[in-house]
């Protein structure tokens, strides 16, 4: 039961990683690509981490997975903001559809 | 179960490679910088799954280090690379 | 703010617990590692507490004033980041690309300090919005300028204000007021 729930979560996570990469390839400019990367990949990671937590061998391992996820969440939110403001400062105008 | 994990890792690697194509294409340095972020999250996910399947918890520490390094790389890039490039310049850098 | 002994002890205990937990997680709960960790957990907690009660770092604390409101903010954030991931993934697969991006200046009502930074970080994980810069105002890149991104940002801002007991009556006029926790 727990194992199958874990598999479902891992598959869902993989789907979002795919979505992030497709967006990264198809989206027209840095800003929109940042959207894809930040949101889809972090959700994918969150689901993968959740799936792995269900299989983890100890409570400490569960906590560690959670801390890694939190850290990556914070890192990637900050990183996306830094890259976006860098692009703005250096005069890269956003694409407008 | 083992096969499922390996298929998952392979799939994640493929999405990582797809992302790498964007790094090659650019066109702006900021686009290339997305590589660090992509590596941070996707590679961390791969390592975490690998830690589970090969029963090597130490790989989780590698994921942790990768996450930290990715953050530092992006920060360093945005601090140091202040050269203004004309927008749309495909072969810059 | 005057430093009272109970306040100091509370802050120290919080840090001791937090750092001990982190050490325990990092070492995968091994008992032998606790021997090495204990002195460092202790000294880190003491140093951190002393620093907090000294100098001006005090007003820049991100410690939540209302734990219950924090839980609501976390719930709100998790739900919306789930929505955000779905939204951007669906857009990535559509043909033609359903994008109408724009740069928008969002007038922040949160007082200057750490809360706008927290807001900017959370904005990037909300559906369709990406924080660009944050200096008194928040510049946001939106994927779809016709969506109701404005409502989402307002609600997020309110939730953050609730966590830090920022008075909504004061939101629009005096921007410079520090927290009182």
GROMACS .gro file of C-alpha atoms in nm:
model
  371
    1UNK     CA    1   0.000   0.000   0.000
    2UNK     CA    2   0.269   0.242   0.111
    3UNK     CA    3   0.494   0.121  -0.169
    4UNK     CA    4   0.232   0.179  -0.438
    5UNK     CA    5   0.158   0.527  -0.305
    6UNK     CA    6   0.530   0.594  -0.319
    7UNK     CA    7   0.543   0.478  -0.682
    8UNK     CA    8   0.253   0.708  -0.773
    9UNK     CA    9   0.427   1.004  -0.611
   10UNK     CA   10   0.757   0.929  -0.785
   11UNK     CA   11   0.585   0.902  -1.122
   12UNK     CA   12   0.399   1.227  -1.068
   13UNK     CA   13   0.728   1.391  -0.971
   14UNK     CA   14   0.894   1.263  -1.288
   15UNK     CA   15   0.607   1.407  -1.495
   16UNK     CA   16   0.673   1.752  -1.352
   17UNK     CA   17   1.045   1.723  -1.419
   18UNK     CA   18   0.953   1.648  -1.780
   19UNK     CA   19   0.723   1.949  -1.784
   20UNK     CA   20   1.003   2.168  -1.653
   21UNK     CA   21   1.243   2.052  -1.923
   22UNK     CA   22   0.986   2.088  -2.201
   23UNK     CA   23   0.914   2.441  -2.083
   24UNK     CA   24   1.284   2.510  -2.071
   25UNK     CA   25   1.313   2.408  -2.437
   26UNK     CA   26   0.993   2.560  -2.572
   27UNK     CA   27   0.945   2.884  -2.381
   28UNK     CA   28   1.057   3.195  -2.567
   29UNK     CA   29   1.278   3.388  -2.321
   30UNK     CA   30   1.478   3.371  -1.997
   31UNK     CA   31   1.191   3.490  -1.781
   32UNK     CA   32   0.938   3.237  -1.902
   33UNK     CA   33   1.198   2.959  -1.885
   34UNK     CA   34   1.266   3.055  -1.526
   35UNK     CA   35   0.895   3.009  -1.454
   36UNK     CA   36   0.907   2.657  -1.594
   37UNK     CA   37   1.226   2.561  -1.416
   38UNK     CA   38   1.143   2.706  -1.076
   39UNK     CA   39   0.786   2.590  -1.041
   40UNK     CA   40   0.773   2.258  -1.224
   41UNK     CA   41   1.108   2.125  -1.103
   42UNK     CA   42   1.044   2.219  -0.743
   43UNK     CA   43   0.706   2.053  -0.745
   44UNK     CA   44   0.866   1.748  -0.910
   45UNK     CA   45   1.135   1.739  -0.644
   46UNK     CA   46   0.876   1.779  -0.369
   47UNK     CA   47   0.678   1.481  -0.497
   48UNK     CA   48   0.990   1.267  -0.543
   49UNK     CA   49   1.103   1.353  -0.190
   50UNK     CA   50   0.758   1.271  -0.054
   51UNK     CA   51   0.762   0.938  -0.237
   52UNK     CA   52   1.107   0.854  -0.101
   53UNK     CA   53   1.008   0.957   0.252
   54UNK     CA   54   0.749   0.680   0.253
   55UNK     CA   55   1.029   0.429   0.181
   56UNK     CA   56   1.300   0.577   0.405
   57UNK     CA   57   1.470   0.350   0.654
   58UNK     CA   58   1.464   0.576   0.959
   59UNK     CA   59   1.301   0.885   1.102
   60UNK     CA   60   1.629   1.073   1.067
   61UNK     CA   61   1.636   0.989   0.696
   62UNK     CA   62   1.281   1.123   0.656
   63UNK     CA   63   1.382   1.446   0.825
   64UNK     CA   64   1.695   1.476   0.616
   65UNK     CA   65   1.501   1.436   0.292
   66UNK     CA   66   1.264   1.706   0.411
   67UNK     CA   67   1.552   1.942   0.497
   68UNK     CA   68   1.709   1.884   0.154
   69UNK     CA   69   1.380   1.971  -0.010
   70UNK     CA   70   1.340   2.288   0.199
   71UNK     CA   71   1.694   2.395   0.118
   72UNK     CA   72   1.648   2.342  -0.255
   73UNK     CA   73   1.317   2.524  -0.245
   74UNK     CA   74   1.476   2.828  -0.083
   75UNK     CA   75   1.783   2.809  -0.308
   76UNK     CA   76   1.585   2.788  -0.626
   77UNK     CA   77   1.341   3.066  -0.532
   78UNK     CA   78   1.637   3.294  -0.458
   79UNK     CA   79   1.832   3.183  -0.764
   80UNK     CA   80   1.543   3.245  -1.002
   81UNK     CA   81   1.500   3.596  -0.862
   82UNK     CA   82   1.872   3.666  -0.898
   83UNK     CA   83   1.885   3.546  -1.259
   84UNK     CA   84   1.569   3.739  -1.349
   85UNK     CA   85   1.701   4.062  -1.199
   86UNK     CA   86   2.038   4.006  -1.367
   87UNK     CA   87   1.863   3.973  -1.703
   88UNK     CA   88   1.668   4.290  -1.633
   89UNK     CA   89   1.969   4.492  -1.527
   90UNK     CA   90   2.155   4.387  -1.838
   91UNK     CA   91   1.876   4.501  -2.064
   92UNK     CA   92   1.716   4.178  -2.178
   93UNK     CA   93   1.361   4.279  -2.252
   94UNK     CA   94   1.093   4.018  -2.186
   95UNK     CA   95   0.922   3.855  -2.479
   96UNK     CA   96   0.562   3.971  -2.521
   97UNK     CA   97   0.317   3.750  -2.701
   98UNK     CA   98   1.087  -0.245  -0.787
   99UNK     CA   99   1.456  -0.220  -0.862
  100UNK     CA  100   1.380  -0.181  -1.232
  101UNK     CA  101   1.125   0.087  -1.162
  102UNK     CA  102   1.384   0.294  -0.976
  103UNK     CA  103   1.640   0.256  -1.251
  104UNK     CA  104   1.386   0.351  -1.517
  105UNK     CA  105   1.299   0.655  -1.310
  106UNK     CA  106   1.664   0.756  -1.283
  107UNK     CA  107   1.711   0.711  -1.657
  108UNK     CA  108   1.404   0.922  -1.726
  109UNK     CA  109   1.527   1.201  -1.498
  110UNK     CA  110   1.866   1.189  -1.669
  111UNK     CA  111   1.694   1.232  -2.004
  112UNK     CA  112   1.508   1.541  -1.885
  113UNK     CA  113   1.842   1.672  -1.761
  114UNK     CA  114   1.998   1.620  -2.104
  115UNK     CA  115   1.704   1.798  -2.266
  116UNK     CA  116   1.777   2.088  -2.039
  117UNK     CA  117   2.140   2.080  -2.138
  118UNK     CA  118   2.044   2.150  -2.496
  119UNK     CA  119   1.914   2.486  -2.378
  120UNK     CA  120   2.252   2.557  -2.224
  121UNK     CA  121   2.415   2.494  -2.558
  122UNK     CA  122   2.166   2.713  -2.742
  123UNK     CA  123   2.171   3.003  -2.498
  124UNK     CA  124   2.118   3.263  -2.634
  125UNK     CA  125   2.188   3.477  -2.325
  126UNK     CA  126   2.432   3.401  -2.043
  127UNK     CA  127   2.131   3.398  -1.810
  128UNK     CA  128   1.985   3.108  -2.009
  129UNK     CA  129   2.305   2.917  -1.954
  130UNK     CA  130   2.294   2.997  -1.588
  131UNK     CA  131   1.968   2.808  -1.566
  132UNK     CA  132   2.189   2.500  -1.595
  133UNK     CA  133   2.302   2.544  -1.237
  134UNK     CA  134   1.944   2.553  -1.118
  135UNK     CA  135   1.846   2.257  -1.334
  136UNK     CA  136   2.137   2.057  -1.200
  137UNK     CA  137   2.057   2.159  -0.847
  138UNK     CA  138   1.705   2.018  -0.856
  139UNK     CA  139   1.714   1.737  -1.112
  140UNK     CA  140   2.050   1.596  -1.012
  141UNK     CA  141   1.952   1.616  -0.646
  142UNK     CA  142   1.638   1.418  -0.723
  143UNK     CA  143   1.842   1.158  -0.914
  144UNK     CA  144   2.089   1.124  -0.626
  145UNK     CA  145   1.811   1.087  -0.371
  146UNK     CA  146   1.648   0.807  -0.573
  147UNK     CA  147   1.990   0.648  -0.619
  148UNK     CA  148   2.052   0.664  -0.243
  149UNK     CA  149   1.729   0.473  -0.193
  150UNK     CA  150   1.781   0.207  -0.460
  151UNK     CA  151   2.147   0.131  -0.398
  152UNK     CA  152   2.110   0.155  -0.021
  153UNK     CA  153   2.380   0.421   0.005
  154UNK     CA  154   2.249   0.694   0.237
  155UNK     CA  155   2.572   0.889   0.190
  156UNK     CA  156   2.444   0.992  -0.155
  157UNK     CA  157   2.190   1.210   0.025
  158UNK     CA  158   2.480   1.417   0.151
  159UNK     CA  159   2.600   1.453  -0.207
  160UNK     CA  160   2.255   1.583  -0.299
  161UNK     CA  161   2.277   1.829  -0.012
  162UNK     CA  162   2.616   1.956  -0.126
  163UNK     CA  163   2.494   1.986  -0.484
  164UNK     CA  164   2.197   2.192  -0.368
  165UNK     CA  165   2.426   2.430  -0.181
  166UNK     CA  166   2.674   2.458  -0.467
  167UNK     CA  167   2.400   2.532  -0.718
  168UNK     CA  168   2.279   2.821  -0.503
  169UNK     CA  169   2.631   2.958  -0.464
  170UNK     CA  170   2.706   2.928  -0.836
  171UNK     CA  171   2.402   3.130  -0.934
  172UNK     CA  172   2.476   3.393  -0.671
  173UNK     CA  173   2.837   3.422  -0.786
  174UNK     CA  174   2.731   3.452  -1.149
  175UNK     CA  175   2.485   3.733  -1.084
  176UNK     CA  176   2.740   3.919  -0.869
  177UNK     CA  177   3.035   3.888  -1.103
  178UNK     CA  178   2.897   3.891  -1.456
  179UNK     CA  179   2.811   4.259  -1.489
  180UNK     CA  180   2.906   4.305  -1.853
  181UNK     CA  181   2.616   4.442  -2.050
  182UNK     CA  182   2.554   4.247  -2.366
  183UNK     CA  183   2.337   4.370  -2.648
  184UNK     CA  184   2.003   4.189  -2.623
  185UNK     CA  185   1.959   3.908  -2.869
  186UNK     CA  186   2.330   3.863  -2.927
  187UNK     CA  187   2.345   3.494  -3.003
  188UNK     CA  188   2.715   3.436  -2.990
  189UNK     CA  189   2.794   3.632  -2.678
  190UNK     CA  190   3.041   3.439  -2.464
  191UNK     CA  191   1.364   4.610   2.370
  192UNK     CA  192   1.501   4.521   2.712
  193UNK     CA  193   1.662   4.182   2.750
  194UNK     CA  194   1.483   3.986   3.013
  195UNK     CA  195   1.609   3.656   3.145
  196UNK     CA  196   1.301   3.454   3.041
  197UNK     CA  197   1.323   3.593   2.687
  198UNK     CA  198   1.688   3.497   2.671
  199UNK     CA  199   1.625   3.147   2.802
  200UNK     CA  200   1.337   3.094   2.560
  201UNK     CA  201   1.546   3.204   2.263
  202UNK     CA  202   1.837   2.986   2.376
  203UNK     CA  203   1.618   2.680   2.420
  204UNK     CA  204   1.460   2.727   2.077
  205UNK     CA  205   1.803   2.740   1.916
  206UNK     CA  206   1.937   2.447   2.112
  207UNK     CA  207   1.646   2.233   1.999
  208UNK     CA  208   1.670   2.348   1.637
  209UNK     CA  209   2.046   2.297   1.607
  210UNK     CA  210   2.035   1.962   1.786
  211UNK     CA  211   1.764   1.849   1.546
  212UNK     CA  212   1.968   1.963   1.245
  213UNK     CA  213   2.278   1.783   1.369
  214UNK     CA  214   2.074   1.471   1.433
  215UNK     CA  215   1.936   1.483   1.077
  216UNK     CA  216   2.271   1.552   0.914
  217UNK     CA  217   2.437   1.258   1.090
  218UNK     CA  218   2.146   1.022   1.017
  219UNK     CA  219   2.073   0.986   1.387
  220UNK     CA  220   2.398   0.811   1.477
  221UNK     CA  221   2.468   0.809   1.849
  222UNK     CA  222   2.846   0.833   1.818
  223UNK     CA  223   2.811   1.156   1.620
  224UNK     CA  224   2.619   1.322   1.905
  225UNK     CA  225   2.940   1.330   2.109
  226UNK     CA  226   3.108   1.554   1.853
  227UNK     CA  227   2.797   1.753   1.782
  228UNK     CA  228   2.705   1.846   2.140
  229UNK     CA  229   2.977   2.110   2.199
  230UNK     CA  230   2.911   2.272   1.863
  231UNK     CA  231   2.536   2.273   1.904
  232UNK     CA  232   2.582   2.435   2.244
  233UNK     CA  233   2.830   2.701   2.133
  234UNK     CA  234   2.635   2.780   1.814
  235UNK     CA  235   2.316   2.822   2.015
  236UNK     CA  236   2.481   3.050   2.272
  237UNK     CA  237   2.653   3.264   2.008
  238UNK     CA  238   2.338   3.293   1.803
  239UNK     CA  239   2.131   3.395   2.106
  240UNK     CA  240   2.385   3.654   2.218
  241UNK     CA  241   2.393   3.801   1.866
  242UNK     CA  242   2.017   3.819   1.851
  243UNK     CA  243   1.994   4.028   2.167
  244UNK     CA  244   2.272   4.258   2.062
  245UNK     CA  245   2.276   4.521   1.793
  246UNK     CA  246   2.008   4.584   1.536
  247UNK     CA  247   1.959   4.231   1.407
  248UNK     CA  248   1.666   4.210   1.644
  249UNK     CA  249   1.422   4.402   1.427
  250UNK     CA  250   1.518   4.196   1.122
  251UNK     CA  251   1.405   3.871   1.277
  252UNK     CA  252   1.195   3.640   1.066
  253UNK     CA  253   1.069   3.454   1.370
  254UNK     CA  254   0.692   3.422   1.326
  255UNK     CA  255   0.480   3.619   1.571
  256UNK     CA  256   0.179   3.397   1.520
  257UNK     CA  257   0.240   3.023   1.477
  258UNK     CA  258  -0.119   2.958   1.372
  259UNK     CA  259  -0.104   3.216   1.095
  260UNK     CA  260   0.226   3.060   0.989
  261UNK     CA  261   0.055   2.724   0.947
  262UNK     CA  262  -0.208   2.892   0.730
  263UNK     CA  263   0.062   3.059   0.523
  264UNK     CA  264   0.239   2.725   0.474
  265UNK     CA  265  -0.085   2.558   0.370
  266UNK     CA  266  -0.168   2.843   0.132
  267UNK     CA  267   0.181   2.831  -0.014
  268UNK     CA  268   0.186   2.453  -0.062
  269UNK     CA  269  -0.151   2.453  -0.234
  270UNK     CA  270  -0.056   2.738  -0.464
  271UNK     CA  271   0.284   2.599  -0.551
  272UNK     CA  272   0.107   2.276  -0.647
  273UNK     CA  273  -0.122   2.482  -0.868
  274UNK     CA  274   0.179   2.673  -1.002
  275UNK     CA  275   0.358   2.354  -1.103
  276UNK     CA  276   0.047   2.220  -1.275
  277UNK     CA  277  -0.018   2.546  -1.451
  278UNK     CA  278   0.331   2.587  -1.596
  279UNK     CA  279   0.354   2.218  -1.696
  280UNK     CA  280   0.024   2.235  -1.883
  281UNK     CA  281   0.138   2.551  -2.059
  282UNK     CA  282   0.464   2.383  -2.161
  283UNK     CA  283   0.277   2.110  -2.349
  284UNK     CA  284   0.016   2.328  -2.521
  285UNK     CA  285   0.046   2.428  -2.881
  286UNK     CA  286   0.058   2.715  -2.959
  287UNK     CA  287   0.218   2.828  -2.634
  288UNK     CA  288  -0.047   2.992  -2.416
  289UNK     CA  289   0.177   3.276  -2.298
  290UNK     CA  290   0.096   3.644  -2.265
  291UNK     CA  291   0.385   3.750  -2.044
  292UNK     CA  292   0.436   4.095  -1.899
  293UNK     CA  293   0.641   4.279  -1.639
  294UNK     CA  294   0.434   4.437  -1.368
  295UNK     CA  295   0.516   4.655  -1.069
  296UNK     CA  296   0.327   4.541  -0.766
  297UNK     CA  297   0.295   4.810  -0.497
  298UNK     CA  298   0.408   4.643  -0.176
  299UNK     CA  299   0.221   4.727   0.141
  300UNK     CA  300   0.447   4.527   0.368
  301UNK     CA  301   0.696   4.745   0.560
  302UNK     CA  302   1.060   4.735   0.447
  303UNK     CA  303   1.266   4.467   0.616
  304UNK     CA  304   1.273   4.093   0.590
  305UNK     CA  305   0.906   4.038   0.505
  306UNK     CA  306   0.920   4.170   0.144
  307UNK     CA  307   1.215   3.938   0.082
  308UNK     CA  308   1.013   3.646   0.210
  309UNK     CA  309   0.727   3.758  -0.011
  310UNK     CA  310   0.951   3.779  -0.319
  311UNK     CA  311   1.080   3.427  -0.258
  312UNK     CA  312   0.731   3.286  -0.228
  313UNK     CA  313   0.599   3.477  -0.530
  314UNK     CA  314   0.828   3.283  -0.765
  315UNK     CA  315   0.664   2.957  -0.665
  316UNK     CA  316   0.308   3.083  -0.702
  317UNK     CA  317   0.118   3.015  -1.025
  318UNK     CA  318   0.223   3.235  -1.315
  319UNK     CA  319   0.431   3.488  -1.123
  320UNK     CA  320   0.807   3.536  -1.091
  321UNK     CA  321   0.972   3.797  -0.871
  322UNK     CA  322   1.231   4.004  -1.058
  323UNK     CA  323   1.347   4.268  -0.815
  324UNK     CA  324   1.238   4.374  -0.474
  325UNK     CA  325   1.330   4.718  -0.342
  326UNK     CA  326   1.035   4.880  -0.175
  327UNK     CA  327   0.826   4.768  -0.468
  328UNK     CA  328   0.806   4.428  -0.620
  329UNK     CA  329   0.855   4.379  -0.992
  330UNK     CA  330   0.681   4.065  -1.106
  331UNK     CA  331   0.699   3.880  -1.434
  332UNK     CA  332   0.362   3.721  -1.508
  333UNK     CA  333   0.302   3.443  -1.759
  334UNK     CA  334  -0.049   3.556  -1.843
  335UNK     CA  335  -0.132   3.921  -1.800
  336UNK     CA  336  -0.503   3.847  -1.820
  337UNK     CA  337  -0.504   3.604  -1.528
  338UNK     CA  338  -0.597   3.707  -1.175
  339UNK     CA  339  -0.238   3.720  -1.056
  340UNK     CA  340  -0.313   4.042  -0.866
  341UNK     CA  341  -0.561   3.872  -0.636
  342UNK     CA  342  -0.317   3.589  -0.560
  343UNK     CA  343  -0.040   3.835  -0.473
  344UNK     CA  344  -0.271   4.036  -0.247
  345UNK     CA  345  -0.378   3.725  -0.062
  346UNK     CA  346  -0.019   3.611  -0.021
  347UNK     CA  347   0.078   3.951   0.111
  348UNK     CA  348  -0.208   3.944   0.361
  349UNK     CA  349  -0.111   3.599   0.485
  350UNK     CA  350   0.249   3.711   0.538
  351UNK     CA  351   0.131   4.025   0.715
  352UNK     CA  352  -0.081   3.810   0.947
  353UNK     CA  353   0.216   3.593   1.046
  354UNK     CA  354   0.416   3.899   1.154
  355UNK     CA  355   0.120   4.086   1.307
  356UNK     CA  356   0.157   4.369   1.062
  357UNK     CA  357  -0.133   4.601   1.116
  358UNK     CA  358  -0.342   4.627   0.803
  359UNK     CA  359  -0.466   4.975   0.899
  360UNK     CA  360  -0.112   5.104   0.867
  361UNK     CA  361  -0.048   4.936   0.534
  362UNK     CA  362  -0.106   5.220   0.299
  363UNK     CA  363   0.048   5.517   0.478
  364UNK     CA  364   0.358   5.489   0.698
  365UNK     CA  365   0.586   5.231   0.543
  366UNK     CA  366   0.850   5.246   0.815
  367UNK     CA  367   0.741   5.064   1.123
  368UNK     CA  368   0.922   4.777   1.282
  369UNK     CA  369   0.764   4.469   1.427
  370UNK     CA  370   0.680   4.445   1.792
  371UNK     CA  371   0.708   4.087   1.903
   0.00000   0.00000   0.00000
